[in-house]
Short mmCIF file of C-alpha atoms and ligand atoms in Angstrom, two decimals:
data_model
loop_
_atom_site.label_atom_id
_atom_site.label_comp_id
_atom_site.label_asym_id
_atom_site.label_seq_id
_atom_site.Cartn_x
_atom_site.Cartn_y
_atom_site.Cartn_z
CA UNK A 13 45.90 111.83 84.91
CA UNK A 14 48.09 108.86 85.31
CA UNK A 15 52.02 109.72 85.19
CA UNK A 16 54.49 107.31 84.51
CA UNK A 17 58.33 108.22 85.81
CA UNK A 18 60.48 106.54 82.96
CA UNK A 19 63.73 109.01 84.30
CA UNK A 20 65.43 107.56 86.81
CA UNK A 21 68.76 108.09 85.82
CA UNK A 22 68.34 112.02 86.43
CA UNK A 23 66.82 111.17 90.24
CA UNK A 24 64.75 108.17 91.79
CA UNK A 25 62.13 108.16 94.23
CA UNK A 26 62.66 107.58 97.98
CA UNK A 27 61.43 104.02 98.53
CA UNK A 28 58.62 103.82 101.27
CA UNK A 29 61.17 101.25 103.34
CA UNK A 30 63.81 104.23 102.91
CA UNK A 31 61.74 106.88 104.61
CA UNK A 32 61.08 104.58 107.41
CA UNK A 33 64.55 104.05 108.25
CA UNK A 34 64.97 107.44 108.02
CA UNK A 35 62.42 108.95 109.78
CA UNK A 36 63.38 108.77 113.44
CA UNK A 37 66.67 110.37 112.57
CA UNK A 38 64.63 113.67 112.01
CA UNK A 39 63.12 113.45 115.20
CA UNK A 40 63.47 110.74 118.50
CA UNK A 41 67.02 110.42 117.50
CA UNK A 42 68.53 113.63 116.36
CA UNK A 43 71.82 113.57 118.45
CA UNK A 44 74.88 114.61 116.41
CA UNK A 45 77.42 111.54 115.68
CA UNK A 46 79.88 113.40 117.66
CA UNK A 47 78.58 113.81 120.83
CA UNK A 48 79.70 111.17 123.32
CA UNK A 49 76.56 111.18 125.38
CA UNK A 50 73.06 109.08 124.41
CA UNK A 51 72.08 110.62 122.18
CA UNK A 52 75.56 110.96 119.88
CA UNK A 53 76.00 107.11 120.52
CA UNK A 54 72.49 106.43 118.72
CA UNK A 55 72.95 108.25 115.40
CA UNK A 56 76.75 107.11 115.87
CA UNK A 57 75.66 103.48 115.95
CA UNK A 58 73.33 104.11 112.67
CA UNK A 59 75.66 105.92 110.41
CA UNK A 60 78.50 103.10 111.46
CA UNK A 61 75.53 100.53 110.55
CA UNK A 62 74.66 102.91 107.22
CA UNK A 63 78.62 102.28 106.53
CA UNK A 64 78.60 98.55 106.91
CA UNK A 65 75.69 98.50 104.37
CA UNK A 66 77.13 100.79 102.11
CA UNK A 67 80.96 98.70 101.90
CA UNK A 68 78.72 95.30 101.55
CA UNK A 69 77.36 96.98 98.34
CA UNK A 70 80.75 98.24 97.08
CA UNK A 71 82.62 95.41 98.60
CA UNK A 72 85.28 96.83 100.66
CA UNK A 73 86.31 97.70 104.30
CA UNK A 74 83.58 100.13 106.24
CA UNK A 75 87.42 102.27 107.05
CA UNK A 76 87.04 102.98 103.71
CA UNK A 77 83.87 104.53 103.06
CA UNK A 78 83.63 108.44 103.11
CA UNK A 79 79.87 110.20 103.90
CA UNK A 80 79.37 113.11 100.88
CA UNK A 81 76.64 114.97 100.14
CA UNK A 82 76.60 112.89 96.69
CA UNK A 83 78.07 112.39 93.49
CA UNK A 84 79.33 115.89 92.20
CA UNK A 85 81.24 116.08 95.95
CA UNK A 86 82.39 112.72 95.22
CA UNK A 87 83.57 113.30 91.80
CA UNK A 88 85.20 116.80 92.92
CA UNK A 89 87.38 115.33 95.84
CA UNK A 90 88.80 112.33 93.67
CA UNK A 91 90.00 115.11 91.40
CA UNK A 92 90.70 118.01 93.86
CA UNK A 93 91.67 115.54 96.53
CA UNK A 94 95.00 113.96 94.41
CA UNK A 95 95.97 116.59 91.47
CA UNK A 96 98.01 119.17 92.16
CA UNK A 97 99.53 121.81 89.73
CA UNK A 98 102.04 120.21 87.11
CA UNK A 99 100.09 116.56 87.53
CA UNK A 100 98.80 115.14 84.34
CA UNK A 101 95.23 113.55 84.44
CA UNK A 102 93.56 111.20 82.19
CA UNK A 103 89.93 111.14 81.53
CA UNK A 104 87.31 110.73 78.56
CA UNK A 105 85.24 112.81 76.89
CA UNK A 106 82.13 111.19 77.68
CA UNK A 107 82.39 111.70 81.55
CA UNK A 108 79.82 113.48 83.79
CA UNK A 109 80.45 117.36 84.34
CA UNK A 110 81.09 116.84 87.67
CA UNK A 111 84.64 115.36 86.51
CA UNK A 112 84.73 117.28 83.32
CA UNK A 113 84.39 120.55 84.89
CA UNK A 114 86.47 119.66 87.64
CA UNK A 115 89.51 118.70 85.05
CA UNK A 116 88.25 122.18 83.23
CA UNK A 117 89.59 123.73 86.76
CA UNK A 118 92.67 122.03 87.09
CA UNK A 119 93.47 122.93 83.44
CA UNK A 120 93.34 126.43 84.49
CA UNK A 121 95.27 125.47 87.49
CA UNK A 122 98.47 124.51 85.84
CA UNK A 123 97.47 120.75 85.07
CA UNK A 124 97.59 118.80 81.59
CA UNK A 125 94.45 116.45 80.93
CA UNK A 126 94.29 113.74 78.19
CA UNK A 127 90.21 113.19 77.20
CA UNK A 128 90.37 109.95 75.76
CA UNK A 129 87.67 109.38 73.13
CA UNK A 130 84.84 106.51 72.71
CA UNK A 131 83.69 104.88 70.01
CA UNK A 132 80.24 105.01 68.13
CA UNK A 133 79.25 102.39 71.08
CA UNK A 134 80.18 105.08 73.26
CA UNK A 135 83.47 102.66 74.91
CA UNK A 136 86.61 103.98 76.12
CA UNK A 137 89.29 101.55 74.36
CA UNK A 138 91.64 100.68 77.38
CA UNK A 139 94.55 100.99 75.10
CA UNK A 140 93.99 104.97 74.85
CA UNK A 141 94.22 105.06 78.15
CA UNK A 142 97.33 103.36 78.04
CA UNK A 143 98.83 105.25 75.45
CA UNK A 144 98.09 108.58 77.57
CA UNK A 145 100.00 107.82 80.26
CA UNK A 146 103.23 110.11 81.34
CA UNK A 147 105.39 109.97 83.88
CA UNK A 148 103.76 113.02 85.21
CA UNK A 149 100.66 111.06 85.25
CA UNK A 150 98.62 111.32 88.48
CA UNK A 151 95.01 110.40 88.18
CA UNK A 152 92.83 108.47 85.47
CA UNK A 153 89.03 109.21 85.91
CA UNK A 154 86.59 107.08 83.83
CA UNK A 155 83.19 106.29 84.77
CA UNK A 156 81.75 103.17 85.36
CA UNK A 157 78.34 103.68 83.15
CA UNK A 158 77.34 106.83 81.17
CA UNK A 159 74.30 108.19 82.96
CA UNK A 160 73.23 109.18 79.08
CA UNK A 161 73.61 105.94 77.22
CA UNK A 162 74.06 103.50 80.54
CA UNK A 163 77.12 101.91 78.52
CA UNK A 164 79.46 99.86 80.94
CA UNK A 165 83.40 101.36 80.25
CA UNK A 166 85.97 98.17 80.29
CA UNK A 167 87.00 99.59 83.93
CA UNK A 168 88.16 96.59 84.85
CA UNK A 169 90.84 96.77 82.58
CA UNK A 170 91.56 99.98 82.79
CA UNK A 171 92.10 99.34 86.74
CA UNK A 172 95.14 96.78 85.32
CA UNK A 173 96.51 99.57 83.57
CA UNK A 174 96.82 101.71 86.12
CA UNK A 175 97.72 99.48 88.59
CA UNK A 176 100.52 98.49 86.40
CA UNK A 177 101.67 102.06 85.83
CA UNK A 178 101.37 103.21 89.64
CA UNK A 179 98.51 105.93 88.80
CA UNK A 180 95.68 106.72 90.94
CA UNK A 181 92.42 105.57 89.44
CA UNK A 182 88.93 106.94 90.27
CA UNK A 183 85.71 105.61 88.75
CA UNK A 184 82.26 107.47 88.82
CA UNK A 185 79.41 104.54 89.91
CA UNK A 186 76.98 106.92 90.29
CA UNK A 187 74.90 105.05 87.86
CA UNK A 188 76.35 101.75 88.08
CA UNK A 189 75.81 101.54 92.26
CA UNK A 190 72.45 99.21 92.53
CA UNK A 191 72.06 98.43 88.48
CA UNK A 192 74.92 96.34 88.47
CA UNK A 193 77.48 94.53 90.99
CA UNK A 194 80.37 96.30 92.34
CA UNK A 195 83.81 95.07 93.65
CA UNK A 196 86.09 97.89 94.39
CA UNK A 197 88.90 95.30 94.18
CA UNK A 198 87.97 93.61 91.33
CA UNK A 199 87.50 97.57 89.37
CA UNK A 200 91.38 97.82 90.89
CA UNK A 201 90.02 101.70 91.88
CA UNK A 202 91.27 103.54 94.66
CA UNK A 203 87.78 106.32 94.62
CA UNK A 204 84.70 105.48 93.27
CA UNK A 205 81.85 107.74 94.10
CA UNK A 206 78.26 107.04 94.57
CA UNK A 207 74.78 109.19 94.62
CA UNK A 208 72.48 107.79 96.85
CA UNK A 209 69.68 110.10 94.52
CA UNK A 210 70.35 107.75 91.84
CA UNK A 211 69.40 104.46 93.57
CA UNK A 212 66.40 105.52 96.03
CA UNK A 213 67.95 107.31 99.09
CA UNK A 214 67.60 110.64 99.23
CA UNK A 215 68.83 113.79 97.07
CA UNK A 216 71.70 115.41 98.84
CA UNK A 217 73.79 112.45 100.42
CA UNK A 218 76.05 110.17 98.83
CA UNK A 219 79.44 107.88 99.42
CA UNK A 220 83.07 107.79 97.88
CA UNK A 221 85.33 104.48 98.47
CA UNK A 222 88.73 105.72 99.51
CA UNK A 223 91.16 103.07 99.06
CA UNK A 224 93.30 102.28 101.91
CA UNK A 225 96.40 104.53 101.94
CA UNK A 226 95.26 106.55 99.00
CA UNK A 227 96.66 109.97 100.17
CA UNK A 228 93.16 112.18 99.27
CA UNK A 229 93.66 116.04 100.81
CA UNK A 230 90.06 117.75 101.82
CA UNK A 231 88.08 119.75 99.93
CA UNK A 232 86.43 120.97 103.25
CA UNK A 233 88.53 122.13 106.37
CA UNK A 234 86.45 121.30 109.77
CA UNK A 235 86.20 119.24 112.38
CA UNK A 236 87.96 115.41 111.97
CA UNK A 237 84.92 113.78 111.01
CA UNK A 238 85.03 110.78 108.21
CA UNK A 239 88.33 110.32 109.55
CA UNK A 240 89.43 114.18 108.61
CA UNK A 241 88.60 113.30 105.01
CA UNK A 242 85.41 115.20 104.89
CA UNK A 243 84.34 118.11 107.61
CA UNK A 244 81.02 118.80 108.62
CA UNK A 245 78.50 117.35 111.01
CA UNK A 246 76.92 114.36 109.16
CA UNK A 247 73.61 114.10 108.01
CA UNK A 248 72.20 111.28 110.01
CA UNK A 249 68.94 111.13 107.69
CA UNK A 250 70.44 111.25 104.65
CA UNK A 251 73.30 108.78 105.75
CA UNK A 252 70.19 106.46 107.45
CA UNK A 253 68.87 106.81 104.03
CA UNK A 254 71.57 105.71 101.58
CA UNK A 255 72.75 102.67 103.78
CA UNK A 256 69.12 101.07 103.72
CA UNK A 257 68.97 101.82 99.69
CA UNK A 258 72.37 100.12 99.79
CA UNK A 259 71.06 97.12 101.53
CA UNK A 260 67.64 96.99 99.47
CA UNK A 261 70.28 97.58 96.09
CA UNK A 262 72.68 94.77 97.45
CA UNK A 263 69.79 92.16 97.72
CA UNK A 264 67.99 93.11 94.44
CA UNK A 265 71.55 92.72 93.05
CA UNK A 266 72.26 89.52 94.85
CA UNK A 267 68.17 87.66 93.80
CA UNK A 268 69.18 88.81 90.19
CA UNK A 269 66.02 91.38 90.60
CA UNK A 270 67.50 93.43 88.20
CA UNK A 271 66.58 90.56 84.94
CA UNK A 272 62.89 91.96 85.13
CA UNK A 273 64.23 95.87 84.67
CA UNK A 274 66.69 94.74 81.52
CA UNK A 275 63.95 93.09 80.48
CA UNK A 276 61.31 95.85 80.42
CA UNK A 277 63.96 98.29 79.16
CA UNK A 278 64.31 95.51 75.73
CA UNK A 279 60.70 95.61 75.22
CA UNK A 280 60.45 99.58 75.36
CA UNK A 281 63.47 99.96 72.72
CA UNK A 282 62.43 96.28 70.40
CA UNK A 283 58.84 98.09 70.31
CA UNK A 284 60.10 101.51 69.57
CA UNK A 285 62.68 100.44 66.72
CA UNK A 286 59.88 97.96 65.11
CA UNK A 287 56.96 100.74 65.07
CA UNK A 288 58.76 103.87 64.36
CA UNK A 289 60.79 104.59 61.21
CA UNK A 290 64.24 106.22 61.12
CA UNK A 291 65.08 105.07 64.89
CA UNK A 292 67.99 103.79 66.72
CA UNK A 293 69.58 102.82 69.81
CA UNK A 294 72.38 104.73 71.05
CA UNK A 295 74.98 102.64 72.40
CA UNK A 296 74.06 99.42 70.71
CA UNK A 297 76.57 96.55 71.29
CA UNK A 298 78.26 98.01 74.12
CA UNK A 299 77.11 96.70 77.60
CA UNK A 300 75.02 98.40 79.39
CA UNK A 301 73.22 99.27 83.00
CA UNK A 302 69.68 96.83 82.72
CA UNK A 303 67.46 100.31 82.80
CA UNK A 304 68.76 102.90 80.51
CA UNK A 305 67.78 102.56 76.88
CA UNK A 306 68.75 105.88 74.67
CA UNK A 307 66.97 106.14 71.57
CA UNK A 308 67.22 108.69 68.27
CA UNK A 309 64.24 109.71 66.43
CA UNK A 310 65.37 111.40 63.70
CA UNK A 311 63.87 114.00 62.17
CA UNK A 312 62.82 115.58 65.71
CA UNK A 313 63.29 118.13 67.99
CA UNK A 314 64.29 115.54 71.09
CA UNK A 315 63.39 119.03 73.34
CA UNK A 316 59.64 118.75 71.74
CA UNK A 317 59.02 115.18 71.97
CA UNK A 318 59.73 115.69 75.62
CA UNK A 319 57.62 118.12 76.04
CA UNK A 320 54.80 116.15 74.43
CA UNK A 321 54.99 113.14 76.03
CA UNK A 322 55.11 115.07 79.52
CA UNK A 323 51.49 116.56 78.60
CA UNK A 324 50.92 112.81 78.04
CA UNK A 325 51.91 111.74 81.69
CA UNK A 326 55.17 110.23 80.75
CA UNK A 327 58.49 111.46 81.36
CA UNK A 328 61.56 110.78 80.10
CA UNK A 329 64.57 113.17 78.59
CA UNK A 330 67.47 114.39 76.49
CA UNK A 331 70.82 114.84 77.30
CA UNK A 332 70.45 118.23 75.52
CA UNK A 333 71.95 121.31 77.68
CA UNK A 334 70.07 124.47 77.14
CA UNK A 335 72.69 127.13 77.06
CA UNK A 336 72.09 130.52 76.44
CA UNK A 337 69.00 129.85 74.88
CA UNK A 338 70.18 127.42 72.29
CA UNK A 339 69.76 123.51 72.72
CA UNK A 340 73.48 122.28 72.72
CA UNK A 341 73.32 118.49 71.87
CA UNK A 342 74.70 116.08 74.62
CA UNK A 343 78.64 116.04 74.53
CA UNK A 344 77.95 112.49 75.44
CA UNK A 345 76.40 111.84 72.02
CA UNK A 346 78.51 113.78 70.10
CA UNK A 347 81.78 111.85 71.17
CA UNK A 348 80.07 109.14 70.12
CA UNK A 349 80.26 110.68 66.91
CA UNK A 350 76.45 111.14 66.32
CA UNK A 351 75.65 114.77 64.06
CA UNK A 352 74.28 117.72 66.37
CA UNK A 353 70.51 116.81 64.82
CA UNK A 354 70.59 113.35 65.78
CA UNK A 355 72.27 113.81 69.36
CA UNK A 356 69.08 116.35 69.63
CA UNK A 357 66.64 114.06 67.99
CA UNK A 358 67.40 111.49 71.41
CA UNK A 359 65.28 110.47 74.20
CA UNK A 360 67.14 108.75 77.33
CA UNK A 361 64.25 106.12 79.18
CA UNK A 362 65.63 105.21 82.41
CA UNK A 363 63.74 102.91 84.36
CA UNK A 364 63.75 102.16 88.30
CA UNK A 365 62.69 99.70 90.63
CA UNK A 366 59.03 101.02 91.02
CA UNK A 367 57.93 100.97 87.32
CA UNK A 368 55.56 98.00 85.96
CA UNK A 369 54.97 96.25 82.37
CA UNK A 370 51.64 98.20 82.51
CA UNK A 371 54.15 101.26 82.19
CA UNK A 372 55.90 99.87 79.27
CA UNK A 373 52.49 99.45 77.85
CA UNK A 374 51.44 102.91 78.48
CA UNK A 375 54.90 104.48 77.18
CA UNK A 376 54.31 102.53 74.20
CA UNK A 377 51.13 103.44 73.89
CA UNK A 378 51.98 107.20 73.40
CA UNK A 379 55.22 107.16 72.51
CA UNK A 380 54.89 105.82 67.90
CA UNK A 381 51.81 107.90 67.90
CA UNK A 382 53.80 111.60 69.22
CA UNK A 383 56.62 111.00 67.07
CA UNK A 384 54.25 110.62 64.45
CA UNK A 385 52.27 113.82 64.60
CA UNK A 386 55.63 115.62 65.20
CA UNK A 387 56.95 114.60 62.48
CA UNK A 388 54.28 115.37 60.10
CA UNK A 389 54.21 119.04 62.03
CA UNK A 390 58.40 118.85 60.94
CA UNK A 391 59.75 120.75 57.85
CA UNK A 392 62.71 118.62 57.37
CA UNK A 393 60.71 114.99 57.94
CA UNK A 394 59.77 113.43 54.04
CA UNK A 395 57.95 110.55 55.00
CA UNK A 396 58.56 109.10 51.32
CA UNK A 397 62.37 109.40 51.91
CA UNK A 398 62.29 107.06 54.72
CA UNK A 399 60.05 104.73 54.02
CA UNK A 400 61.98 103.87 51.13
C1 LIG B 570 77.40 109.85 86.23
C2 LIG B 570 77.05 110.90 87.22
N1 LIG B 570 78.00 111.42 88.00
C3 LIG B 570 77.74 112.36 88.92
C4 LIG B 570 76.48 112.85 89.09
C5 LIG B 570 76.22 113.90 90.13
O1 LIG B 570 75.59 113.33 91.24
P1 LIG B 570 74.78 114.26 92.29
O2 LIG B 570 73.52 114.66 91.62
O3 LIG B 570 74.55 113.36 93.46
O4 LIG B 570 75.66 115.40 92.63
C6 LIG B 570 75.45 112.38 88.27
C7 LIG B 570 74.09 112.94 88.37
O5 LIG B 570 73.40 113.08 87.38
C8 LIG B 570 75.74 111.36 87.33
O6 LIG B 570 74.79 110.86 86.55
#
């Protein structure tokens, strides 16, 4: 049965040139970075050449590149790593739960947080942020693109703002890193964190840019390696791993590879919103990552159409949470100010470097024709009521 992959923001697949680079680390050279003898020096050399690649892509000093074992460790040291009881933090509602749950903690730790909302394009406006600021301000956390919607957030003004104000600012690139450039002095961040799971290396390893003199306290207590910001032997692979996707990501970025994804992604959503009735995209107008394309088809169960296209060989998904047993609609959505049934009538495509136009064919081959039969199968849908 052929299976096409359209959800790449959720994970990618290793890319064949990633595995190779990897694949001595698991066995010829498995010395630990820290040992001084032959074997140490080897994987020392490669995760210092896995550092070099990864500050090319993010555009700062190798110094200031921290090892993680991806973007919820990333996420959770910017926050952990700065705010301390009594500290006020500003972030939006919108953000992945690796920051929201992290501010969740510090709430019950004493701290104040300001969610600033987004608009039905699902944007922060920079002047909320401003607004929030306190004296007891420490940290403002807004990510770079939603990994729901793949709308870009105006950080580069926001990085004024808190420049101007003397506030710490981290941004989440976890799905910006490889879709779209990145200048960590441009942004006017001190942390941004990266997954290398979301652009071809590996599950389980990622990055965080740590700002010169940005005074970040551990989350883990260890031996001194990253420079005592992170304990714990490094994982050589995994590090291997993310600094060749970084260099593969870099070049795509740099050849303007990334035209051909955006323009995929337009076809899937132009074809969708011309064939199927009562559809929309979420996050229209806004700017947006070049692969992520969320759409609402109302009058549908987003959980079901899922499910149907997966018996159908293509997969894609919601940003619906099942929690105790119910299907909460994405919190992403909702801020957006979309109802509960329309946030849970939406399908997220996300599209990566390995998928074709014969894909786009195929999704869109299967995709008018399911939302078709469940709709008819649906006791709210009146096809007379839409079609007029
Ligand atoms: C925006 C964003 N931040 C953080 C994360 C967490 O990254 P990881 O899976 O590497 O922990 C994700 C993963 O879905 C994400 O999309």
């Amino acid at each position: 049965m052929r299976r096409v992959y359209f959800d790449n923001n959720a994970t990618t697949p290793v890319l064949p040139e990633v595995l190779e680079a990897m694949r001595p680390y698991f066995t010829e050279h498995f010395g630990n970075a820290s040992s001084i003898h032959h074997h140490g020096q080897q994987t020392r050399a490669a995760v210092e050449h896995a550092r070099e690649s990864v500050a090319a892509l993010l555009g700062c000093r190798t110094g200031e590149v921290v090892f993680t074992s991806g973007g919820t460790e990333g996420d959770n040291l910017a926050v952990f790593g700065l705010v301390g009881a009594g500290d006020h933090v500003i972030t939006s509602t919108i953000e992945h739960h690796a920051v929201l749950n992290s501010c969740k903690r510090l709430e019950a730790m004493g701290c104040e947080i300001t969610y600033v909302p987004v608009d039905g394009r699902g944007l922060v406006d920079p002047d909320d942020v401003r607004r929030a600021l306190r004296s007891s301000s420490k940290l403002i956390s807004i990510m770079m693109a939603n990994n729901e919607t793949g709308v870009l957030q105006p950080i580069e003004e926001i990085g004024k703002i808190t420049a101007d104000a003397d506030v710490y600012f981290h941004t989440d690139a976890v799905q910006a890193a490889g879709k779209v450039p990145i200048e960590v002095k441009r942004i006017g961040c001190d942390l941004l964190s990266i997954s290398g799971h979301k652009m071809h290396a590996p599950q389980g390893i990622g990055a965080i840019y740590v700002g010169k003199g940005t005074l970040l306290q551990p989350m883990l207590y260890g031996g001194s390696h990253e420079r005592s910001r992170r304990a714990g032997t490094e994982n050589v692979p995994g590090i291997v791993g993310l600094g060749k996707a970084a260099e593969i990501a870099k070049a795509a970025l740099d050849h303007g590879d990334l035209v051909r994804m955006a323009e995929m992604r337009d076809r899937i959503q132009e074809k969708i919103l011309a064939d199927v009735q009562a559809t929309g995209v979420n996050g229209e107008g806004a700017p947006r990552v070049p692969n992520t394309t969320n759409i609402h088809f109302d009058y549908i169960e987003g959980e079901a159409l899922v499910i149907a296209l997966d018996l159908k060989g293509l997969a894609v998904s919601t940003g619906a949470a099942c929690s105790s047993g119910a299907i909460e609609p994405s919190h992403v959505l909702t801020a957006m100010g979309l109802s509960a049934d329309r946030a849970r009538a939406s399908l997220r495509f996300s599209l990566g470097k390995e998928n074709t136009p014969d894909d786009v064919d195929f999704a869109l081959s299967l995709v008018p024709e399911t939302v078709t039969r469940l709709r008819e199968l649906s006791p709210v849908y009146n096809k007379t009521a839409i079609s007029t």
